[in-house]
Coordinates of C-alpha atoms in Angstrom, one line a residue:
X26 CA -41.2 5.8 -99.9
X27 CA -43.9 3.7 -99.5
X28 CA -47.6 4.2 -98.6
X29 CA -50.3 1.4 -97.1
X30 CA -54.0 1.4 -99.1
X31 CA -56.6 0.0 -97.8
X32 CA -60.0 -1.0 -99.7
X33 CA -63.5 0.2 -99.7
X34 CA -66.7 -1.6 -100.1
X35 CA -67.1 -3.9 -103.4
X36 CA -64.1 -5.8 -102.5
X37 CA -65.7 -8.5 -99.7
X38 CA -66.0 -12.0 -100.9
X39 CA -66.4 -15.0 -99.0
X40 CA -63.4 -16.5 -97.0
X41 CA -61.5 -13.2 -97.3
X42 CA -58.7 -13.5 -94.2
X43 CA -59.4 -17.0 -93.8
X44 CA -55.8 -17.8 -94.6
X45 CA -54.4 -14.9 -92.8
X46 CA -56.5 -15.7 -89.8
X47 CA -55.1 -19.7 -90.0
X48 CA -51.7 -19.1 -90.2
X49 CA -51.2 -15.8 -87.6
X50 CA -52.5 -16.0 -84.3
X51 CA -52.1 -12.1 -84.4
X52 CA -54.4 -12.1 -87.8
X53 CA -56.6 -14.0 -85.7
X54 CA -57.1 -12.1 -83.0
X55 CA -58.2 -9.3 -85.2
X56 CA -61.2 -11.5 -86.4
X57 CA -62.3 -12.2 -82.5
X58 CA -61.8 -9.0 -81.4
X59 CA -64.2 -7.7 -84.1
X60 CA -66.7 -10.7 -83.1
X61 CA -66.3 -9.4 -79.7
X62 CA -66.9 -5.5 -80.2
X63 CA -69.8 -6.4 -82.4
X64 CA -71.1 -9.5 -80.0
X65 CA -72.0 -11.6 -83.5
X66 CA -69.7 -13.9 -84.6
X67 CA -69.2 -11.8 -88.1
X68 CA -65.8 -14.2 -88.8
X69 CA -68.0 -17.0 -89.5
X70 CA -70.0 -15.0 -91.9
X71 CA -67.0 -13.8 -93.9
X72 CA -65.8 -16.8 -94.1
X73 CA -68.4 -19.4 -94.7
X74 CA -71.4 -17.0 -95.2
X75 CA -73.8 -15.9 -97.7
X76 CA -72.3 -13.2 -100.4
X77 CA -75.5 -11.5 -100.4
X78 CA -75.3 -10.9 -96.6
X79 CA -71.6 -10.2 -96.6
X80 CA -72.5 -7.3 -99.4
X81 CA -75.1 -5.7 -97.0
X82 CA -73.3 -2.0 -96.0
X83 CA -73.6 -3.2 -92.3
X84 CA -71.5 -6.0 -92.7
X85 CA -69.3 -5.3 -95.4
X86 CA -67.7 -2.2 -93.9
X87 CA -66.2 -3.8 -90.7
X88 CA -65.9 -7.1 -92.7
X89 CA -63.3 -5.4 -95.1
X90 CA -61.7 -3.3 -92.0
X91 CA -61.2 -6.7 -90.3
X92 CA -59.6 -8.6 -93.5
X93 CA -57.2 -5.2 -93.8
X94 CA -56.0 -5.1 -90.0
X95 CA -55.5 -9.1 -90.0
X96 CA -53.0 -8.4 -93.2
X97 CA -51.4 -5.6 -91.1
X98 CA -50.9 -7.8 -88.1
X99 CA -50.0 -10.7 -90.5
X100 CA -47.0 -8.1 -91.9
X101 CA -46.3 -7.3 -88.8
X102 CA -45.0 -10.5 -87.4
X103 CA -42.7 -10.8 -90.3
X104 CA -41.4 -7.5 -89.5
X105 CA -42.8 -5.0 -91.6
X106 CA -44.5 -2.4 -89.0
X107 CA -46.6 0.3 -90.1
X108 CA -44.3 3.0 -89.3
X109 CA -41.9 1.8 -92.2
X110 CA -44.6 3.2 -94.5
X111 CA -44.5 7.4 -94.9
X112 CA -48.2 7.7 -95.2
X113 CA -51.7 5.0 -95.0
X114 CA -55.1 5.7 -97.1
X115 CA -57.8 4.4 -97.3
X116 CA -60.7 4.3 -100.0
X117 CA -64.1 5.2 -98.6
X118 CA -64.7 2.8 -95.5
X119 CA -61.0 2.0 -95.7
X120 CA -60.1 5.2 -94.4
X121 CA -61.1 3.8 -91.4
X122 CA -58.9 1.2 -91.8
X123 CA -56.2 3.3 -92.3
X124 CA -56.5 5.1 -88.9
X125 CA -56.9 1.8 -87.1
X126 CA -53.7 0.5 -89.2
X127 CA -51.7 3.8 -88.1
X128 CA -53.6 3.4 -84.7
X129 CA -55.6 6.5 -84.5
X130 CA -58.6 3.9 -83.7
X131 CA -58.3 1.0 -81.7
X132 CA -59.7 -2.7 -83.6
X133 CA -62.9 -2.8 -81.7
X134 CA -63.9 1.3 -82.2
X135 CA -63.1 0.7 -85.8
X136 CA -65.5 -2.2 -85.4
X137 CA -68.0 -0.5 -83.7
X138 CA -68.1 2.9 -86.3
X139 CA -68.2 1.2 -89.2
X140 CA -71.2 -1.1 -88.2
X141 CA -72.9 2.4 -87.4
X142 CA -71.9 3.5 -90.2
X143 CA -72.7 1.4 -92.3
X144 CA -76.6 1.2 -91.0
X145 CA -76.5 4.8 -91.0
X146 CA -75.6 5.4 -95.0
X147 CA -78.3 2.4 -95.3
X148 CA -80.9 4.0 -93.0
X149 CA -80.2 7.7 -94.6
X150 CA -82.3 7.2 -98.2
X151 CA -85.2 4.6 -98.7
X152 CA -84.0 2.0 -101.3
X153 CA -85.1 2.5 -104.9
X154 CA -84.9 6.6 -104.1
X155 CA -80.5 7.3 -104.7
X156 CA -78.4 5.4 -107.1
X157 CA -74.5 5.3 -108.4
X158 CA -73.3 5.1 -111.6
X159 CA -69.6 4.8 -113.0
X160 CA -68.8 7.1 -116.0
X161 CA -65.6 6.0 -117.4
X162 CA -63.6 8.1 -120.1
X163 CA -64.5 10.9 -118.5
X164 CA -62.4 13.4 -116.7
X165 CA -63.3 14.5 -112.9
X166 CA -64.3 18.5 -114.2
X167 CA -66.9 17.4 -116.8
X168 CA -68.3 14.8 -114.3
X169 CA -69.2 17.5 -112.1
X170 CA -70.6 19.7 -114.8
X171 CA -72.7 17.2 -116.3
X172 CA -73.9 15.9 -113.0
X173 CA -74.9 19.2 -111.9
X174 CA -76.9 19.8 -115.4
X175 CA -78.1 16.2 -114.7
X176 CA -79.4 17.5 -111.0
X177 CA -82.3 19.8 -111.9
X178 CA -83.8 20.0 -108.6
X179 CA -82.7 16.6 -106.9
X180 CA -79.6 15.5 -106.1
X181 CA -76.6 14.4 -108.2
X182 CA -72.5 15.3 -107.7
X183 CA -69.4 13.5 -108.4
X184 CA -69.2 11.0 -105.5
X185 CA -65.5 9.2 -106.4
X186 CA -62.9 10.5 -108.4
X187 CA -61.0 7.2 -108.6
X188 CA -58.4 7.7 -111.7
X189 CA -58.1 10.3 -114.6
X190 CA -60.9 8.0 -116.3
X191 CA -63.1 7.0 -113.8
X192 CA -65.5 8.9 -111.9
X193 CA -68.5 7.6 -110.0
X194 CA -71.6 9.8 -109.5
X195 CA -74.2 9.7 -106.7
X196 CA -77.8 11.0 -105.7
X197 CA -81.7 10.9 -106.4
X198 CA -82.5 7.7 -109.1
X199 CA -83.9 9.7 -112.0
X200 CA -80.9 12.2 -111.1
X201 CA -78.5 9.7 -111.9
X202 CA -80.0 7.8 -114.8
X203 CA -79.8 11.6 -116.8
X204 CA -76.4 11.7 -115.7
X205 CA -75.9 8.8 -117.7
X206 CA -77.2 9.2 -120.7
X207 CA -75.5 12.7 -120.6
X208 CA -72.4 10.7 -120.1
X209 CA -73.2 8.8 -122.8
X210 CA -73.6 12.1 -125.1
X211 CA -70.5 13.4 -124.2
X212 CA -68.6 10.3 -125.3
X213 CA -67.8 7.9 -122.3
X214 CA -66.5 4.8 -122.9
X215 CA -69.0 3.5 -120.4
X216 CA -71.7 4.6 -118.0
X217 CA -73.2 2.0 -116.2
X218 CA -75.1 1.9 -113.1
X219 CA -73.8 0.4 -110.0
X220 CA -75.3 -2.2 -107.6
X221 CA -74.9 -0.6 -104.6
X222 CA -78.1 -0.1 -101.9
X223 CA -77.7 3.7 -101.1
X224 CA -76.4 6.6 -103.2
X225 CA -72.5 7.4 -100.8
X226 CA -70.8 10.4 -101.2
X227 CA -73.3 12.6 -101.9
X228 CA -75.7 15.4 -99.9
X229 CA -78.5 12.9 -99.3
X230 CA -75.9 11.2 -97.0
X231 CA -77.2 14.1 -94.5
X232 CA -78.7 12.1 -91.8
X233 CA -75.8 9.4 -91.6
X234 CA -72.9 12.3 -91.6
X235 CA -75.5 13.8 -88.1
X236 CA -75.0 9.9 -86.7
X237 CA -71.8 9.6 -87.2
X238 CA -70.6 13.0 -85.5
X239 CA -72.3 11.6 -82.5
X240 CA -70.8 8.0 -82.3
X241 CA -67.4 10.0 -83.2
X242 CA -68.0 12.3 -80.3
X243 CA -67.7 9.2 -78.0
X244 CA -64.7 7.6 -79.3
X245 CA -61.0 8.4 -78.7
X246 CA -58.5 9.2 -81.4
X247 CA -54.9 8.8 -81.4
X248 CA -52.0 10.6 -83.1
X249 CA -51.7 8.0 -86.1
X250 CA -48.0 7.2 -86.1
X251 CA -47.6 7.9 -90.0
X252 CA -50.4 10.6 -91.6
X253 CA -53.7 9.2 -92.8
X254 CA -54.7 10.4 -96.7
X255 CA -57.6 12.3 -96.2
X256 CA -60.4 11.6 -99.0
X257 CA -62.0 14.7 -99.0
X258 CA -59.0 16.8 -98.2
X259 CA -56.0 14.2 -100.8
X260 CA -53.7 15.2 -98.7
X261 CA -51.7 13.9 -95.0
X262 CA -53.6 14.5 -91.3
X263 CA -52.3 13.8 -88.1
X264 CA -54.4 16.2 -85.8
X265 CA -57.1 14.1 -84.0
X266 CA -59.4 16.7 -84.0
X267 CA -59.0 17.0 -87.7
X268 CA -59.5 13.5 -88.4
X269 CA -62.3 13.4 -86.3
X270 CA -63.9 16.5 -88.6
X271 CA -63.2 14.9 -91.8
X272 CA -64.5 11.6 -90.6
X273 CA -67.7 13.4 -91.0
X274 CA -67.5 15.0 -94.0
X275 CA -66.6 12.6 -95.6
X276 CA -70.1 10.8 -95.6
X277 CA -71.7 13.4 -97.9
X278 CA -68.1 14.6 -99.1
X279 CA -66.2 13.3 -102.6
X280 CA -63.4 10.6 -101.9
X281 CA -60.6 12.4 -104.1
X282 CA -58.7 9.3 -104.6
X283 CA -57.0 10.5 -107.9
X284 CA -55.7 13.7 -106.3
X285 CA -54.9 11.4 -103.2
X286 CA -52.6 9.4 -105.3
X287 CA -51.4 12.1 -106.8
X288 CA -50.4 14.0 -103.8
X289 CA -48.7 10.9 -102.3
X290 CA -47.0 10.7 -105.2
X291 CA -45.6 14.3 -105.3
X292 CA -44.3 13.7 -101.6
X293 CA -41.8 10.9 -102.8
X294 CA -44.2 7.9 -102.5
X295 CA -43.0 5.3 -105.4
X296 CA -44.8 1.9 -104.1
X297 CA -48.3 0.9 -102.6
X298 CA -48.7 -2.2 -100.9
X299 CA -52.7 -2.5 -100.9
X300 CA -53.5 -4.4 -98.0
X301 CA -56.9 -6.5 -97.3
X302 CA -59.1 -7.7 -100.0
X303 CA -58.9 -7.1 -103.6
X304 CA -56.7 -5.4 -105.9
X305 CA -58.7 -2.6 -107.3
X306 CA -57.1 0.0 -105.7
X307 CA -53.8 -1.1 -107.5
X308 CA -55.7 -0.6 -110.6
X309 CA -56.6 3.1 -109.8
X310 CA -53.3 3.9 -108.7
X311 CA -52.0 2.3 -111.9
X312 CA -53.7 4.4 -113.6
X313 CA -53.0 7.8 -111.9
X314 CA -49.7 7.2 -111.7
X315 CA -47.6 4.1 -113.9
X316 CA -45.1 4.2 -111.6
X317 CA -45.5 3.2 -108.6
X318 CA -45.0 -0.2 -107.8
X319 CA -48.2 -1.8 -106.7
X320 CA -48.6 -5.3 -104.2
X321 CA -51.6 -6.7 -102.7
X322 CA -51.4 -8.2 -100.1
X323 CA -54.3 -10.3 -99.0
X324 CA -52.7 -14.1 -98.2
X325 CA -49.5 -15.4 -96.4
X326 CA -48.0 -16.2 -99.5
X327 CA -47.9 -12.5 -101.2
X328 CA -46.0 -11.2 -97.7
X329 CA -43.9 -14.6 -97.9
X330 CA -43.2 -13.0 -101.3
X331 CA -41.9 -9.6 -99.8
X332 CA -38.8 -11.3 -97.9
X333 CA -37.7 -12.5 -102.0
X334 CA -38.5 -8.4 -103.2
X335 CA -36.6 -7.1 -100.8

């Protein structure tokens, strides 16, 4: 069985799709029907743009989802159609891939959402007030406990749970930076702070989850063709309603992508082709569980490379 990922934020960089975009019209067309939903030509910016303004939350999020449908159009025309996969996921943001890919969400909602979503996790906490850090070495249970010891009376929780060491924690500044040096105390490898504008995942999230249940309100869901991985629920959802629900709690809400893998795994899953930018989220998987077989798939010559797997 096999299952599509699809990446979050921190994978964008500069020409991402280009190739995918030159060589299938179909890949194309993904690229000017985002420029079209969003009435800015954000192609040229992911292609021949400044990083800095690529990385801004606005941008990056339908930048990424725009890279991942182009590779799922691009696999498409060689023959390999989404409902050949048993389930989709997506990591943060590319959860909303996912639906698009299973088409839950048409290309230009997808767009649309994840441009307001984006501005809304920006808008939600001044910058300088929330932070992230990764605490690697760590399992997900003592995250949590030290993070709420590192809370006091802000904000502070377990934002990812990416792999069995690797857990990302999110809320006020100060908040944070004690959850840190706690890590540090209790032996992580690492714990390092994380260049990111707003602190995701966590309850300070509150006034983007509010904006997103309205643009959601407005937008029409489809029975995906194959379920969609939940991140705050790890586990399959077909219901449009559902979807719709954890759409929004997932803003303030913990991406389980450990238990995610996990629970794909358990179903029969044994390969993950991770498709848009990066390969982190083969790491993770990698790392949750050894094995299942792991390809990214970002350029015509890794799905040129599937016809000689299969």
């Amino acid at each position: 069985m096999r299952a599509l990922v699809f990446p979050g934020q921190g994978a964008q960089a500069i020409g991402m799709g280009k190739e995918l975009a030159d060589a299938y019209p179909a890949a194309q067309a993904v690229f000017d029907e985002v420029d079209e939903a969003l009435g800015e030509k954000l192609s040229a910016l992911i292609w021949e743009g400044d990083k800095d303004t690529l990385t801004l939350t606005a941008n990056a999020q339908p930048a990424l989802m725009a890279t991942s449908l182009a590779a799922v159009r691009a696999l498409e025309a060689e023959g390999h159609s989404v409902d050949q996969a048993s389930f989709v996921a997506g990591h943060s943001l590319g959860e909303y891939s996912a639906l698009a890919a299973a088409g839950a969400l048409s290309v230009s909602d997808t767009a649309r959402l994840l441009r307001v979503r984006g501005q809304a996790m920006q808008d939600a906490v001044p910058v300088g007030v929330g932070a992230m850090a990764a605490l690697l070495g760590l399992d997900y249970a003592t995250v949590a406990e030290l993070a709420a010891e590192a809370a006091g009376d802000e904000v502070c929780q377990a934002a990812n749970d990416n792999d069995p060491g690797q857990v990302v924690v999110s809320g006020h500044t100060a908040a944070v930076e004690r959850a840190v040096a706690l890590a540090k105390e209790k032996g992580a490898k690492r714990a390092v702070m994380l260049p990111v504008s707003a602190p995701f995942h966590c309850e300070l999230m509150a006034p983007a989850a509010e904006r997103m249940k309205e643009a959601l309100a407005d937008v029409e869901i489809k029975a995906p063709v194959v379920p969609v991985v939940a991140n705050v629920r790890a586990e399959g959802v077909s219901v449009p309603d559902e979807i719709r629900t954890l759409l929004v709690e997932q803003i303030t809400g913990s991406v389980r992508w450990r238990e995610s893998v996990a629970w794909m795994h358990a179903q029969g899953v044994s390969e993950a082709w991770e498709v848009g930018a990066g390969k982190a989220l083969s790491g993770m998987i990698k790392r949750v569980e050894r094995s299942i077989a792991c390809t990214a798939i970002s350029t015509p010559d890794n799905i040129a490379a599937l016809a000689s797997e299969e």
